[in-house]
mmCIF file with all atom_site columns, C-alpha atoms in Angstrom:
data_model
loop_
_atom_site.group_PDB
_atom_site.id
_atom_site.type_symbol
_atom_site.label_atom_id
_atom_site.label_alt_id
_atom_site.label_comp_id
_atom_site.label_asym_id
_atom_site.label_entity_id
_atom_site.label_seq_id
_atom_site.pdbx_PDB_ins_code
_atom_site.Cartn_x
_atom_site.Cartn_y
_atom_site.Cartn_z
_atom_site.occupancy
_atom_site.B_iso_or_equiv
_atom_site.pdbx_formal_charge
_atom_site.auth_seq_id
_atom_site.auth_comp_id
_atom_site.auth_asym_id
_atom_site.auth_atom_id
_atom_site.pdbx_PDB_model_num
ATOM 1  C CA . MET A 1 1  ? -251.075 146.013 53.200 1.00 51.00 ? 28  MET A CA 1
ATOM 2  C CA . SER A 1 2  ? -247.604 146.733 51.696 1.00 48.00 ? 29  SER A CA 1
ATOM 3  C CA . THR A 1 3  ? -243.502 145.390 52.850 1.00 49.00 ? 30  THR A CA 1
ATOM 4  C CA . PRO A 1 4  ? -240.345 146.802 53.129 1.00 52.00 ? 31  PRO A CA 1
ATOM 5  C CA . LEU A 1 5  ? -239.465 145.314 49.535 1.00 51.00 ? 32  LEU A CA 1
ATOM 6  C CA . ASP A 1 6  ? -242.366 147.533 48.666 1.00 50.00 ? 33  ASP A CA 1
ATOM 7  C CA . ARG A 1 7  ? -240.769 150.624 50.070 1.00 52.00 ? 34  ARG A CA 1
ATOM 8  C CA . PRO A 1 8  ? -236.844 150.912 49.453 1.00 51.00 ? 35  PRO A CA 1
ATOM 9  C CA . ASP A 1 9  ? -237.430 153.918 50.855 1.00 52.00 ? 36  ASP A CA 1
ATOM 10 C CA . GLN A 1 10 ? -238.749 153.157 54.464 1.00 53.00 ? 37  GLN A CA 1
ATOM 11 C CA . GLY A 1 11 ? -236.456 151.108 56.808 1.00 56.00 ? 38  GLY A CA 1
ATOM 12 C CA . GLY A 1 12 ? -233.531 149.109 56.749 1.00 62.00 ? 39  GLY A CA 1
ATOM 13 C CA . THR A 1 13 ? -230.472 151.162 56.052 1.00 67.00 ? 40  THR A CA 1
ATOM 14 C CA . ALA A 1 14 ? -232.574 154.033 55.013 1.00 69.00 ? 41  ALA A CA 1
ATOM 15 C CA . THR A 1 15 ? -233.999 154.513 58.455 1.00 70.00 ? 42  THR A CA 1
ATOM 16 C CA . LEU A 1 16 ? -229.981 153.414 60.259 1.00 70.00 ? 43  LEU A CA 1
ATOM 17 C CA . ASP A 1 17 ? -228.530 156.472 57.941 1.00 71.00 ? 44  ASP A CA 1
ATOM 18 C CA . ARG A 1 18 ? -231.445 158.650 58.502 1.00 72.00 ? 45  ARG A CA 1
ATOM 19 C CA . GLU A 1 19 ? -231.108 158.324 62.741 1.00 70.00 ? 46  GLU A CA 1
ATOM 20 C CA . LEU A 1 20 ? -227.361 158.506 62.797 1.00 64.00 ? 47  LEU A CA 1
ATOM 21 C CA . GLU A 1 21 ? -227.005 161.896 60.746 1.00 68.00 ? 48  GLU A CA 1
ATOM 22 C CA . GLU A 1 22 ? -229.814 162.928 63.559 1.00 67.00 ? 49  GLU A CA 1
ATOM 23 C CA . LEU A 1 23 ? -227.812 162.126 65.888 1.00 59.00 ? 50  LEU A CA 1
ATOM 24 C CA . LEU A 1 24 ? -224.701 162.815 64.313 1.00 55.00 ? 51  LEU A CA 1
ATOM 25 C CA . ARG A 1 25 ? -226.802 167.010 64.211 1.00 58.00 ? 52  ARG A CA 1
ATOM 26 C CA . GLU A 1 26 ? -227.804 166.633 67.921 1.00 53.00 ? 53  GLU A CA 1
ATOM 27 C CA . GLU A 1 27 ? -226.260 169.290 69.752 1.00 48.00 ? 54  GLU A CA 1
ATOM 28 C CA . HIS A 1 28 ? -228.346 169.661 72.556 1.00 48.00 ? 55  HIS A CA 1
ATOM 29 C CA . VAL A 1 29 ? -226.068 169.966 76.031 1.00 46.00 ? 56  VAL A CA 1
ATOM 30 C CA . GLU A 1 30 ? -227.765 167.351 78.455 1.00 50.00 ? 57  GLU A CA 1
ATOM 31 C CA . PRO A 1 31 ? -227.005 167.827 82.159 1.00 50.00 ? 58  PRO A CA 1
ATOM 32 C CA . GLY A 1 32 ? -223.616 166.661 83.019 1.00 47.00 ? 59  GLY A CA 1
ATOM 33 C CA . ASP A 1 33 ? -221.695 167.095 80.252 1.00 48.00 ? 60  ASP A CA 1
ATOM 34 C CA . HIS A 1 34 ? -219.968 169.645 81.300 1.00 48.00 ? 61  HIS A CA 1
ATOM 35 C CA . GLU A 1 35 ? -217.868 167.407 82.980 1.00 60.00 ? 62  GLU A CA 1
ATOM 36 C CA . ARG A 1 36 ? -217.695 165.378 79.966 1.00 83.00 ? 63  ARG A CA 1
ATOM 37 C CA . PHE A 1 37 ? -214.102 165.346 77.984 1.00 91.00 ? 64  PHE A CA 1
ATOM 38 C CA . SER A 1 38 ? -213.683 163.724 74.575 1.00 92.00 ? 65  SER A CA 1
ATOM 39 C CA . HIS A 1 39 ? -211.546 161.229 74.458 1.00 93.00 ? 66  HIS A CA 1
ATOM 40 C CA . TYR A 1 40 ? -208.626 158.958 72.164 1.00 94.00 ? 67  TYR A CA 1
ATOM 41 C CA . VAL A 1 41 ? -210.022 155.869 70.081 1.00 94.00 ? 68  VAL A CA 1
ATOM 42 C CA . LYS A 1 42 ? -208.836 154.164 67.231 1.00 92.00 ? 69  LYS A CA 1
ATOM 43 C CA . LYS A 1 43 ? -210.369 156.003 63.650 1.00 90.00 ? 70  LYS A CA 1
ATOM 44 C CA . ASP A 1 44 ? -211.158 153.302 62.309 1.00 93.00 ? 71  ASP A CA 1
ATOM 45 C CA . LYS A 1 45 ? -213.466 152.171 66.153 1.00 94.00 ? 72  LYS A CA 1
ATOM 46 C CA . ILE A 1 46 ? -214.935 155.556 65.828 1.00 91.00 ? 73  ILE A CA 1
ATOM 47 C CA . LEU A 1 47 ? -215.657 154.794 62.146 1.00 92.00 ? 74  LEU A CA 1
ATOM 48 C CA . GLU A 1 48 ? -217.133 151.254 62.883 1.00 93.00 ? 75  GLU A CA 1
ATOM 49 C CA . SER A 1 49 ? -219.676 152.521 65.976 1.00 92.00 ? 76  SER A CA 1
ATOM 50 C CA . ALA A 1 50 ? -220.644 154.611 62.973 1.00 90.00 ? 77  ALA A CA 1
ATOM 51 C CA . ILE A 1 51 ? -221.936 152.220 61.118 1.00 92.00 ? 78  ILE A CA 1
ATOM 52 C CA . THR A 1 52 ? -222.763 149.525 63.821 1.00 93.00 ? 79  THR A CA 1
ATOM 53 C CA . GLY A 1 53 ? -223.506 151.674 66.608 1.00 91.00 ? 80  GLY A CA 1
ATOM 54 C CA . LYS A 1 54 ? -221.072 149.336 68.709 1.00 92.00 ? 81  LYS A CA 1
ATOM 55 C CA . PRO A 1 55 ? -219.528 151.450 72.171 1.00 92.00 ? 82  PRO A CA 1
ATOM 56 C CA . VAL A 1 56 ? -216.120 151.831 71.715 1.00 93.00 ? 83  VAL A CA 1
ATOM 57 C CA . ARG A 1 57 ? -213.351 151.816 74.543 1.00 93.00 ? 84  ARG A CA 1
ATOM 58 C CA . ALA A 1 58 ? -211.214 155.222 74.897 1.00 93.00 ? 85  ALA A CA 1
ATOM 59 C CA . LEU A 1 59 ? -207.397 154.271 75.586 1.00 94.00 ? 86  LEU A CA 1
ATOM 60 C CA . CYS A 1 60 ? -208.761 155.567 79.328 1.00 93.00 ? 87  CYS A CA 1
ATOM 61 C CA . GLY A 1 61 ? -211.361 152.777 79.660 1.00 92.00 ? 88  GLY A CA 1
ATOM 62 C CA . LYS A 1 62 ? -214.045 154.757 79.160 1.00 91.00 ? 89  LYS A CA 1
ATOM 63 C CA . LYS A 1 63 ? -216.680 153.163 76.840 1.00 91.00 ? 90  LYS A CA 1
ATOM 64 C CA . TRP A 1 64 ? -219.400 154.814 75.481 1.00 88.00 ? 91  TRP A CA 1
ATOM 65 C CA . THR A 1 65 ? -221.435 155.409 71.967 1.00 89.00 ? 92  THR A CA 1
ATOM 66 C CA . PRO A 1 66 ? -219.633 158.481 70.599 1.00 87.00 ? 93  PRO A CA 1
ATOM 67 C CA . GLY A 1 67 ? -222.378 161.129 69.722 1.00 84.00 ? 94  GLY A CA 1
ATOM 68 C CA . ARG A 1 68 ? -221.661 164.471 70.338 1.00 83.00 ? 95  ARG A CA 1
ATOM 69 C CA . ASP A 1 69 ? -218.838 166.416 68.456 1.00 86.00 ? 96  ASP A CA 1
ATOM 70 C CA . PRO A 1 70 ? -215.642 165.618 70.153 1.00 88.00 ? 97  PRO A CA 1
ATOM 71 C CA . GLU A 1 71 ? -214.540 169.726 69.879 1.00 89.00 ? 98  GLU A CA 1
ATOM 72 C CA . LYS A 1 72 ? -217.195 170.777 72.385 1.00 89.00 ? 99  LYS A CA 1
ATOM 73 C CA . PHE A 1 73 ? -214.948 169.060 75.382 1.00 91.00 ? 100 PHE A CA 1
ATOM 74 C CA . PRO A 1 74 ? -211.827 169.360 76.134 1.00 93.00 ? 101 PRO A CA 1
ATOM 75 C CA . VAL A 1 75 ? -209.518 165.831 76.062 1.00 95.00 ? 102 VAL A CA 1
ATOM 76 C CA . CYS A 1 76 ? -209.479 163.364 78.388 1.00 94.00 ? 103 CYS A CA 1
ATOM 77 C CA . PRO A 1 77 ? -206.337 164.180 80.628 1.00 94.00 ? 104 PRO A CA 1
ATOM 78 C CA . THR A 1 78 ? -205.914 160.240 81.550 1.00 94.00 ? 105 THR A CA 1
ATOM 79 C CA . CYS A 1 79 ? -206.231 159.066 77.432 1.00 94.00 ? 106 CYS A CA 1
ATOM 80 C CA . LYS A 1 80 ? -203.205 162.198 76.743 1.00 95.00 ? 107 LYS A CA 1
ATOM 81 C CA . GLU A 1 81 ? -201.154 160.523 79.172 1.00 96.00 ? 108 GLU A CA 1
ATOM 82 C CA . ILE A 1 82 ? -201.486 157.253 77.838 1.00 95.00 ? 109 ILE A CA 1
ATOM 83 C CA . TYR A 1 83 ? -200.997 158.479 73.878 1.00 94.00 ? 110 TYR A CA 1
ATOM 84 C CA . GLU A 1 84 ? -198.206 160.360 75.018 1.00 95.00 ? 111 GLU A CA 1
ATOM 85 C CA . SER A 1 85 ? -196.380 157.624 76.830 1.00 94.00 ? 112 SER A CA 1
ATOM 86 C CA . MET A 1 86 ? -197.062 155.345 73.963 1.00 90.00 ? 113 MET A CA 1
ATOM 87 C CA . VAL A 1 87 ? -195.603 157.964 70.461 1.00 85.00 ? 114 VAL A CA 1
ATOM 88 C CA . GLY A 1 88 ? -192.841 159.646 72.960 1.00 72.00 ? 115 GLY A CA 1
#
């Protein structure tokens, strides 16, 4: 019987890295995606989510775990309004 230490390429962070890469590569559109938006979130929070898998909270209050290309969706109007009121 082998242990994770016997096969360092199996399990642990290597598995998490592969799973994250697979999630980032997935580009299939699920039902309801046409109503989704890309949201404004601090960059460091997106990086933290990518590493830990913890959800992020957008300016509009939506909480989710990022996993899709935000370029494929329109910007959330609520996030945009809040952001513009903060910078302008």
